[in-house]
Short mmCIF file of C-alpha atoms and ligand atoms in Angstrom, two decimals:
data_model
loop_
_atom_site.label_atom_id
_atom_site.label_comp_id
_atom_site.label_asym_id
_atom_site.label_seq_id
_atom_site.Cartn_x
_atom_site.Cartn_y
_atom_site.Cartn_z
CA MET A 190 44.16 115.23 74.07
CA ALA A 191 45.58 115.96 77.51
CA THR A 192 43.52 118.11 79.84
CA ILE A 193 45.42 121.13 81.11
CA ASN A 194 44.92 122.19 84.72
CA GLN A 195 45.41 125.76 85.87
CA LYS A 196 46.16 126.54 89.48
CA ILE A 197 47.11 129.54 91.58
CA VAL A 198 50.11 128.97 93.81
CA LEU A 199 51.64 131.04 96.57
CA ALA A 200 54.57 132.86 94.93
CA SER A 201 55.78 134.76 98.00
CA ARG A 202 54.63 135.53 101.53
CA PRO A 203 52.96 138.93 101.92
CA VAL A 204 54.43 141.49 104.25
CA GLY A 205 51.48 143.60 105.38
CA MET A 206 48.77 144.00 102.77
CA VAL A 207 48.52 141.04 100.39
CA SER A 208 49.09 141.88 96.72
CA GLU A 209 48.64 140.14 93.37
CA SER A 210 52.41 139.62 93.15
CA ASN A 211 52.12 137.12 96.04
CA PHE A 212 50.35 134.71 93.64
CA ARG A 213 51.29 132.93 90.43
CA LEU A 214 49.20 131.05 87.86
CA VAL A 215 50.73 127.76 86.74
CA GLU A 216 49.59 125.16 84.22
CA GLU A 217 50.14 121.41 84.24
CA GLU A 218 48.72 118.35 82.58
CA VAL A 219 46.03 116.44 84.46
CA ARG A 220 47.41 112.96 85.12
CA GLU A 221 45.56 109.65 84.73
CA LEU A 222 43.32 108.57 87.61
CA ASN A 223 44.40 105.77 89.95
CA GLU A 224 41.93 103.24 91.34
CA GLY A 225 39.69 104.94 93.96
CA GLU A 226 40.25 108.45 92.60
CA VAL A 227 37.86 110.99 91.14
CA LEU A 228 38.53 113.97 88.83
CA PHE A 229 36.28 117.01 89.18
CA ARG A 230 36.12 120.44 87.58
CA ALA A 231 35.68 123.73 89.43
CA GLN A 232 32.66 125.81 88.51
CA TYR A 233 33.15 128.08 91.50
CA LEU A 234 35.96 128.79 93.93
CA SER A 235 35.31 130.37 97.31
CA VAL A 236 37.74 133.04 98.49
CA ASP A 237 37.64 133.64 102.24
CA PRO A 238 39.43 135.91 104.71
CA TYR A 239 41.02 132.98 106.61
CA MET A 240 43.23 132.31 103.59
CA ARG A 241 45.27 135.38 104.47
CA GLY A 242 46.43 133.54 107.60
CA ARG A 243 47.48 130.52 105.53
CA MET A 244 49.84 132.77 103.55
CA ASN A 245 51.92 133.47 106.69
CA ASP A 246 54.59 131.08 107.85
CA THR A 247 52.85 130.38 111.14
CA LYS A 248 51.26 127.14 112.25
CA SER A 249 47.66 127.26 113.47
CA TYR A 250 44.94 124.65 113.29
CA ALA A 251 46.17 124.02 109.74
CA ASP A 252 49.63 124.18 108.20
CA PRO A 253 50.57 127.26 106.18
CA VAL A 254 50.59 127.03 102.38
CA GLY A 255 54.16 126.42 101.21
CA ILE A 256 55.82 128.61 98.61
CA GLY A 257 54.94 127.12 95.20
CA GLU A 258 52.02 125.16 96.65
CA VAL A 259 48.45 125.62 95.49
CA MET A 260 46.49 128.16 97.56
CA THR A 261 44.11 126.51 99.99
CA GLY A 262 40.39 126.82 99.28
CA GLU A 263 37.14 125.06 98.46
CA ILE A 264 35.82 124.52 94.92
CA ILE A 265 32.56 123.09 93.63
CA GLY A 266 31.68 121.49 90.32
CA PRO A 267 30.91 118.31 88.40
CA VAL A 268 32.77 115.02 88.44
CA GLU A 269 34.44 114.61 85.04
CA SER A 270 35.59 111.02 85.47
CA SER A 271 35.73 108.57 88.33
CA LYS A 272 37.42 105.39 89.45
CA ASN A 273 35.71 105.68 92.83
CA PRO A 274 32.45 103.74 93.19
CA ARG A 275 30.95 106.46 95.40
CA TYR A 276 31.10 109.12 92.65
CA LYS A 277 29.92 109.07 89.05
CA GLU A 278 30.34 111.47 86.14
CA GLY A 279 28.09 114.49 86.54
CA ASP A 280 27.79 114.33 90.33
CA ILE A 281 28.28 117.77 91.87
CA VAL A 282 30.94 117.75 94.56
CA ALA A 283 32.63 120.32 96.77
CA GLY A 284 36.09 119.90 98.24
CA ARG A 285 38.85 121.83 99.92
CA VAL A 286 41.36 121.11 97.18
CA GLY A 287 42.71 124.56 96.40
CA TRP A 288 42.49 127.36 93.85
CA GLN A 289 42.45 125.27 90.69
CA LYS A 290 40.38 124.33 87.68
CA TYR A 291 40.61 120.56 88.04
CA ALA A 292 41.28 118.43 91.07
CA ILE A 293 41.95 114.77 91.67
CA SER A 294 40.74 113.43 94.99
CA ASP A 295 40.56 110.05 96.68
CA GLY A 296 37.05 111.07 97.72
CA LYS A 297 37.87 111.67 101.38
CA GLY A 298 36.52 115.00 102.57
CA LEU A 299 34.47 115.58 99.42
CA ARG A 300 30.85 116.68 99.87
CA LYS A 301 28.32 115.39 97.35
CA ILE A 302 25.77 118.15 96.68
CA LYS A 303 22.20 116.92 96.16
CA PRO A 304 20.34 118.51 93.24
CA SER A 305 17.98 121.16 94.61
CA SER A 306 16.18 124.35 93.69
CA VAL A 307 19.02 126.60 94.85
CA PRO A 308 22.15 127.23 92.74
CA ILE A 309 25.16 125.07 93.58
CA SER A 310 27.20 128.19 94.45
CA THR A 311 25.19 128.49 97.68
CA SER A 312 27.07 125.43 98.97
CA LEU A 313 30.13 127.69 99.30
CA GLY A 314 28.20 130.51 100.98
CA VAL A 315 24.88 130.70 102.72
CA LEU A 316 24.57 126.88 102.70
CA GLY A 317 28.26 126.24 103.27
CA MET A 318 31.01 127.22 105.66
CA PRO A 319 29.97 130.89 106.09
CA GLY A 320 26.30 130.04 106.72
CA LEU A 321 27.24 127.40 109.29
CA THR A 322 29.58 129.88 110.96
CA ALA A 323 26.72 132.34 111.30
CA TYR A 324 24.37 129.67 112.63
CA PHE A 325 26.57 128.25 115.38
CA GLY A 326 28.26 131.53 116.26
CA LEU A 327 24.94 133.24 116.83
CA LEU A 328 22.87 130.44 118.36
CA ASP A 329 25.55 128.54 120.28
CA VAL A 330 28.33 131.00 121.10
CA CYS A 331 26.21 134.18 121.42
CA GLN A 332 23.21 132.21 122.71
CA ALA A 333 20.87 134.67 120.98
CA LYS A 334 17.23 134.43 122.06
CA GLU A 335 13.97 136.25 121.45
CA GLY A 336 14.03 139.86 122.61
CA ASP A 337 17.84 140.16 122.57
CA THR A 338 19.61 143.04 120.89
CA VAL A 339 22.25 141.65 118.51
CA VAL A 340 25.05 143.73 117.00
CA VAL A 341 27.05 142.24 114.13
CA SER A 342 30.14 143.71 112.50
CA GLY A 343 31.04 142.87 108.90
CA ALA A 344 27.27 142.89 108.56
CA ALA A 345 26.97 142.85 104.76
CA GLY A 346 29.47 140.04 104.25
CA ALA A 347 28.95 136.30 103.76
CA VAL A 348 28.80 135.50 107.47
CA GLY A 349 27.42 138.79 108.84
CA SER A 350 24.46 138.99 106.45
CA VAL A 351 23.31 135.53 107.58
CA VAL A 352 23.90 136.28 111.27
CA GLY A 353 21.52 139.24 111.13
CA GLN A 354 18.81 137.32 109.29
CA ILE A 355 18.90 134.34 111.66
CA ALA A 356 18.72 136.80 114.56
CA LYS A 357 15.60 138.34 113.00
CA ILE A 358 14.04 134.88 112.55
CA LYS A 359 14.68 134.29 116.26
CA GLY A 360 12.93 137.54 117.25
CA CYS A 361 15.95 139.70 118.05
CA ARG A 362 16.57 143.37 117.41
CA VAL A 363 19.50 143.56 114.98
CA VAL A 364 21.99 146.32 114.28
CA GLY A 365 24.63 145.82 111.59
CA ILE A 366 27.91 147.67 111.14
CA ALA A 367 29.36 147.85 107.62
CA GLY A 368 31.49 150.02 105.36
CA SER A 369 29.14 151.65 102.83
CA ASP A 370 25.66 153.14 102.59
CA ASP A 371 24.77 150.72 99.78
CA LYS A 372 25.59 147.81 102.08
CA LEU A 373 23.49 149.34 104.86
CA ASN A 374 20.57 149.85 102.47
CA TRP A 375 20.75 146.18 101.52
CA ILE A 376 20.79 144.85 105.08
CA THR A 377 18.05 147.17 106.35
CA GLU A 378 15.75 147.43 103.30
CA GLU A 379 16.07 143.89 101.94
CA LEU A 380 17.33 141.70 104.78
CA GLY A 381 15.24 143.19 107.57
CA PHE A 382 17.96 144.44 109.93
CA ASP A 383 16.51 147.09 112.27
CA ALA A 384 19.37 149.54 111.79
CA GLY A 385 22.81 149.93 110.29
CA ILE A 386 25.88 152.03 110.98
CA ASN A 387 28.48 153.01 108.38
CA TYR A 388 31.73 152.77 110.32
CA LYS A 389 33.61 154.69 107.64
CA THR A 390 31.46 157.82 107.90
CA SER A 391 30.19 157.63 111.50
CA GLU A 392 31.59 160.35 113.75
CA ASN A 393 30.96 158.29 116.88
CA ILE A 394 29.98 154.64 116.50
CA THR A 395 29.28 154.20 120.23
CA GLU A 396 26.87 157.14 120.28
CA GLU A 397 25.06 155.92 117.16
CA LEU A 398 24.83 152.42 118.60
CA LYS A 399 23.47 153.77 121.86
CA ASN A 400 20.51 155.25 119.98
CA HIS A 401 19.83 151.95 118.20
CA CYS A 402 20.35 149.76 121.30
CA PRO A 403 18.53 151.50 124.18
CA GLN A 404 18.59 148.29 126.29
CA GLY A 405 22.27 147.62 125.56
CA VAL A 406 23.81 144.83 123.49
CA ASN A 407 23.05 141.25 124.55
CA CYS A 408 24.97 139.58 121.72
CA TYR A 409 27.92 140.97 119.82
CA PHE A 410 28.97 138.87 116.81
CA ASP A 411 32.41 140.16 115.88
CA ASN A 412 33.77 139.66 112.39
CA VAL A 413 36.25 142.51 112.30
CA GLY A 414 37.81 143.50 115.66
CA GLY A 415 39.81 146.70 116.13
CA PRO A 416 38.16 150.10 116.68
CA ILE A 417 34.69 148.80 115.78
CA THR A 418 34.83 146.26 118.59
CA ASP A 419 36.18 148.92 120.96
CA ALA A 420 33.10 150.99 120.14
CA VAL A 421 30.67 148.18 121.03
CA PHE A 422 32.15 147.15 124.41
CA PRO A 423 30.84 150.12 126.46
CA LEU A 424 27.28 149.20 125.43
CA LEU A 425 27.29 145.55 126.51
CA ALA A 426 24.25 144.50 128.54
CA LEU A 427 24.35 142.45 131.73
CA ASN A 428 25.36 138.80 131.07
CA SER A 429 25.98 139.53 127.39
CA HIS A 430 27.81 137.17 125.02
CA ILE A 431 30.51 138.12 122.54
CA ALA A 432 31.45 135.71 119.74
CA ILE A 433 34.87 136.35 118.26
CA CYS A 434 34.35 134.97 114.78
CA GLY A 435 36.89 137.01 112.82
CA GLN A 436 39.29 139.94 113.17
CA ILE A 437 39.67 140.91 109.54
CA SER A 438 40.76 144.46 110.36
CA MET A 439 44.06 142.98 111.55
CA TYR A 440 44.78 140.16 109.09
CA ASN A 441 47.12 142.34 107.01
CA SER A 442 48.56 144.24 109.94
CA GLU A 443 52.33 144.53 110.04
CA LYS A 444 52.62 146.06 113.47
CA GLY A 445 52.18 143.93 116.58
CA GLU A 446 48.68 144.88 117.72
CA LYS A 447 48.10 145.89 121.37
CA GLY A 448 44.96 145.34 123.37
CA PRO A 449 42.11 144.79 123.86
CA ARG A 450 42.16 147.34 126.64
CA LEU A 451 38.46 147.71 127.27
CA LEU A 452 37.97 144.41 129.09
CA TRP A 453 36.82 146.14 132.28
CA ASN A 454 33.46 146.45 130.52
CA LEU A 455 33.20 142.66 130.78
CA ILE A 456 33.63 142.74 134.56
CA VAL A 457 30.86 145.21 135.14
CA LYS A 458 28.54 143.40 132.73
CA ARG A 459 29.54 139.82 133.67
CA ALA A 460 29.97 139.32 129.94
CA THR A 461 31.31 136.18 128.27
CA ILE A 462 33.68 136.42 125.31
CA GLN A 463 34.51 133.34 123.24
CA GLY A 464 36.47 132.70 120.09
CA PHE A 465 35.24 129.82 117.95
CA LEU A 466 35.96 127.95 114.74
CA VAL A 467 33.14 126.64 112.59
CA PHE A 468 34.95 123.30 112.25
CA ASP A 469 34.48 122.76 116.01
CA TYR A 470 30.83 122.15 115.12
CA PHE A 471 31.48 119.59 112.39
CA ASP A 472 29.51 116.89 114.22
CA ARG A 473 26.50 119.21 114.36
CA PHE A 474 26.48 120.42 110.73
CA SER A 475 23.71 117.92 109.96
CA GLU A 476 21.60 119.57 112.64
CA ALA A 477 21.95 123.05 111.09
CA MET A 478 21.74 122.21 107.38
CA PRO A 479 18.03 121.29 107.12
CA GLU A 480 17.04 124.46 108.97
CA LEU A 481 19.35 126.73 106.93
CA THR A 482 18.20 125.06 103.70
CA GLU A 483 14.54 125.58 104.59
CA TRP A 484 15.17 129.25 105.46
CA VAL A 485 16.93 129.85 102.13
CA ALA A 486 14.37 127.89 100.06
CA SER A 487 11.47 129.78 101.68
CA GLY A 488 13.15 133.18 101.25
CA LYS A 489 13.44 133.83 105.00
CA ILE A 490 17.16 134.07 104.42
CA LYS A 491 18.15 136.06 101.35
CA TYR A 492 21.66 136.04 99.98
CA ARG A 493 23.83 137.88 97.52
CA GLU A 494 26.91 136.67 95.68
CA ASN A 495 29.68 138.85 94.32
CA VAL A 496 30.99 136.85 91.37
CA ILE A 497 34.25 137.54 89.54
CA ASP A 498 34.98 135.52 86.39
CA GLY A 499 38.20 133.63 85.72
CA LEU A 500 40.65 131.74 87.91
CA GLU A 501 43.31 134.28 86.94
CA ASN A 502 41.22 136.91 88.75
CA ALA A 503 41.02 134.94 92.02
CA PRO A 504 43.83 136.97 93.67
CA ARG A 505 41.99 140.21 92.84
CA ALA A 506 38.73 138.79 94.21
CA PHE A 507 40.50 137.69 97.40
CA ILE A 508 42.24 141.04 97.92
CA GLY A 509 38.87 142.76 97.45
CA LEU A 510 37.68 141.17 100.71
CA PHE A 511 40.11 143.40 102.60
CA LYS A 512 38.89 146.48 100.75
CA GLY A 513 35.18 145.84 101.26
CA GLU A 514 34.57 145.28 97.53
CA ASN A 515 32.14 142.42 98.13
CA THR A 516 28.52 142.55 99.23
CA GLY A 517 27.56 139.06 100.37
CA LYS A 518 29.64 136.02 99.46
CA GLN A 519 32.71 136.54 97.26
CA LEU A 520 33.06 133.81 94.62
CA VAL A 521 35.18 133.20 91.55
CA ARG A 522 33.40 131.59 88.58
CA ILE A 523 35.90 129.33 86.87
CA SER A 524 33.89 127.52 84.19
P1 NAP B 784 33.04 138.95 104.24
O1 NAP B 784 32.44 139.64 105.41
O2 NAP B 784 32.13 138.49 103.17
O3 NAP B 784 34.14 139.87 103.57
C1 NAP B 784 35.02 140.63 104.31
C2 NAP B 784 34.42 141.99 104.67
O4 NAP B 784 35.15 142.50 105.79
C3 NAP B 784 34.58 143.05 103.61
O5 NAP B 784 33.58 143.03 102.65
C4 NAP B 784 34.62 144.35 104.41
O6 NAP B 784 33.31 144.91 104.47
C5 NAP B 784 35.03 143.90 105.81
N1 NAP B 784 36.32 144.50 106.16
C6 NAP B 784 37.49 144.39 105.50
N2 NAP B 784 38.45 145.09 106.12
C7 NAP B 784 37.87 145.65 107.22
C8 NAP B 784 38.33 146.51 108.26
N3 NAP B 784 39.60 146.92 108.30
N4 NAP B 784 37.45 146.89 109.20
C9 NAP B 784 36.17 146.49 109.15
N5 NAP B 784 35.68 145.69 108.21
C10 NAP B 784 36.51 145.28 107.25
O7 NAP B 784 33.87 137.72 104.77
P2 NAP B 784 33.29 136.45 105.54
O8 NAP B 784 33.70 135.25 104.82
O9 NAP B 784 31.86 136.67 105.83
O10 NAP B 784 34.10 136.49 106.91
C11 NAP B 784 33.80 137.47 107.87
C12 NAP B 784 34.68 137.27 109.09
O11 NAP B 784 34.39 136.02 109.68
C13 NAP B 784 36.17 137.26 108.78
O12 NAP B 784 36.86 137.91 109.82
C14 NAP B 784 36.50 135.79 108.77
O13 NAP B 784 37.85 135.57 109.08
C15 NAP B 784 35.57 135.26 109.82
N6 NAP B 784 35.20 133.85 109.71
C16 NAP B 784 35.46 133.05 110.77
C17 NAP B 784 35.09 131.74 110.76
C18 NAP B 784 35.33 130.91 111.98
O14 NAP B 784 35.21 129.69 111.91
N7 NAP B 784 35.65 131.52 113.10
C19 NAP B 784 34.49 131.20 109.62
C20 NAP B 784 34.22 132.04 108.53
C21 NAP B 784 34.59 133.37 108.59
P3 NAP B 784 33.07 146.47 104.83
O15 NAP B 784 32.71 147.13 103.55
O16 NAP B 784 31.94 146.42 105.80
O17 NAP B 784 34.35 147.01 105.39
C1 FER B 785 38.58 132.37 109.64
C2 FER B 785 39.57 132.97 110.37
C3 FER B 785 40.48 132.19 111.03
C4 FER B 785 38.47 130.99 109.57
C5 FER B 785 39.36 130.20 110.22
C6 FER B 785 40.37 130.81 110.96
C7 FER B 785 37.28 129.16 108.69
C8 FER B 785 41.36 129.97 111.61
C9 FER B 785 42.59 130.42 111.72
C10 FER B 785 43.71 129.63 112.25
O1 FER B 785 43.53 128.53 112.74
O2 FER B 785 44.78 130.16 112.12
O3 FER B 785 37.73 133.12 108.93
O4 FER B 785 37.45 130.50 108.80
#
């Protein structure tokens, strides 16, 4: 009997906030494999904020998703059948093949996941792209070192939660900014952050930060941008480093954003601000992975996954990222 694939395609380009009507579920038969190809099945799909950018008709480091094309994204799961000598049935592989249940690949760009004590889903989160982003953004871009005060926005998300924990391992003081008291409880009580600020209820983020960062902010790891970033700038310490990792507060913005206007703070503090992409560090992933893996296996880095079941619910899971519905890494369990 033919195997039926399900995939989520881009139905229309969002104007402003993305909605479920921008996506469509389609079904098609899985074709026969050609020589050199491998068929694998998705157990989990990762939904990530960057995908919002791919829905726009603008070229960046990658092409936009075309209308009717499968949404871009990474899945992980077992090889079902293989005509590629490097992969055999049952191997667990991860690949950036889109929001779909089954994928055929020529093997290029696939990651084979070694069996280990941690669930395979971690390869899309704390031991995948988000974890590596945290690692290089904090240690390379922010140059965090013992004794530094680190502020991270989006602190209870996939990247931010790992940033704060690596900073603690390195002997930093860590303050996280996030959008609910439950999230703040998690990062302070369970993850060891020194303090947290709820940006949705705070009357004055700068004043609250000032209390938590008496020596100023040596490293600011920015996941969100906008007013939260404005609030951190006046507290930068001398020779501080700012990593621009993400600007999620503006990904759905319809109006042309102005700013930033607070750059004079960087003059006074001789601060360095740098945007970065995790893929810039591809050649160094093998340097980070053993350390991250050891930290997760030993419990020095804890993680949480927000799992929604069913490929058909992937759009809802994705949209939830922009509403703060996830604590930790947002995943879709497909089978
Ligand atoms: P995430 O933090 O797990 O999920 C997104 C979170 O952003 C939400 O849970 C929400 O938490 C927060 N948020 C949403 N809208 C916001 C707003 N208007 N203002 C403030 N916070 C808002 O996502 P992630 O995968 O870890 O990614 C975090 C950031 O890193 C994103 O900006 C992403 O684009 C970026 N990133 C960059 C790279 C790179 O290579 N440069 C790689 C991976 C990720 P609250 O409840 O706290 O609002
Ligand atoms: C992200 C935000 C933006 C990300 C990548 C980008 C991998 C890149 C955007 C672009 O090139 O347009 O979270 O994660």
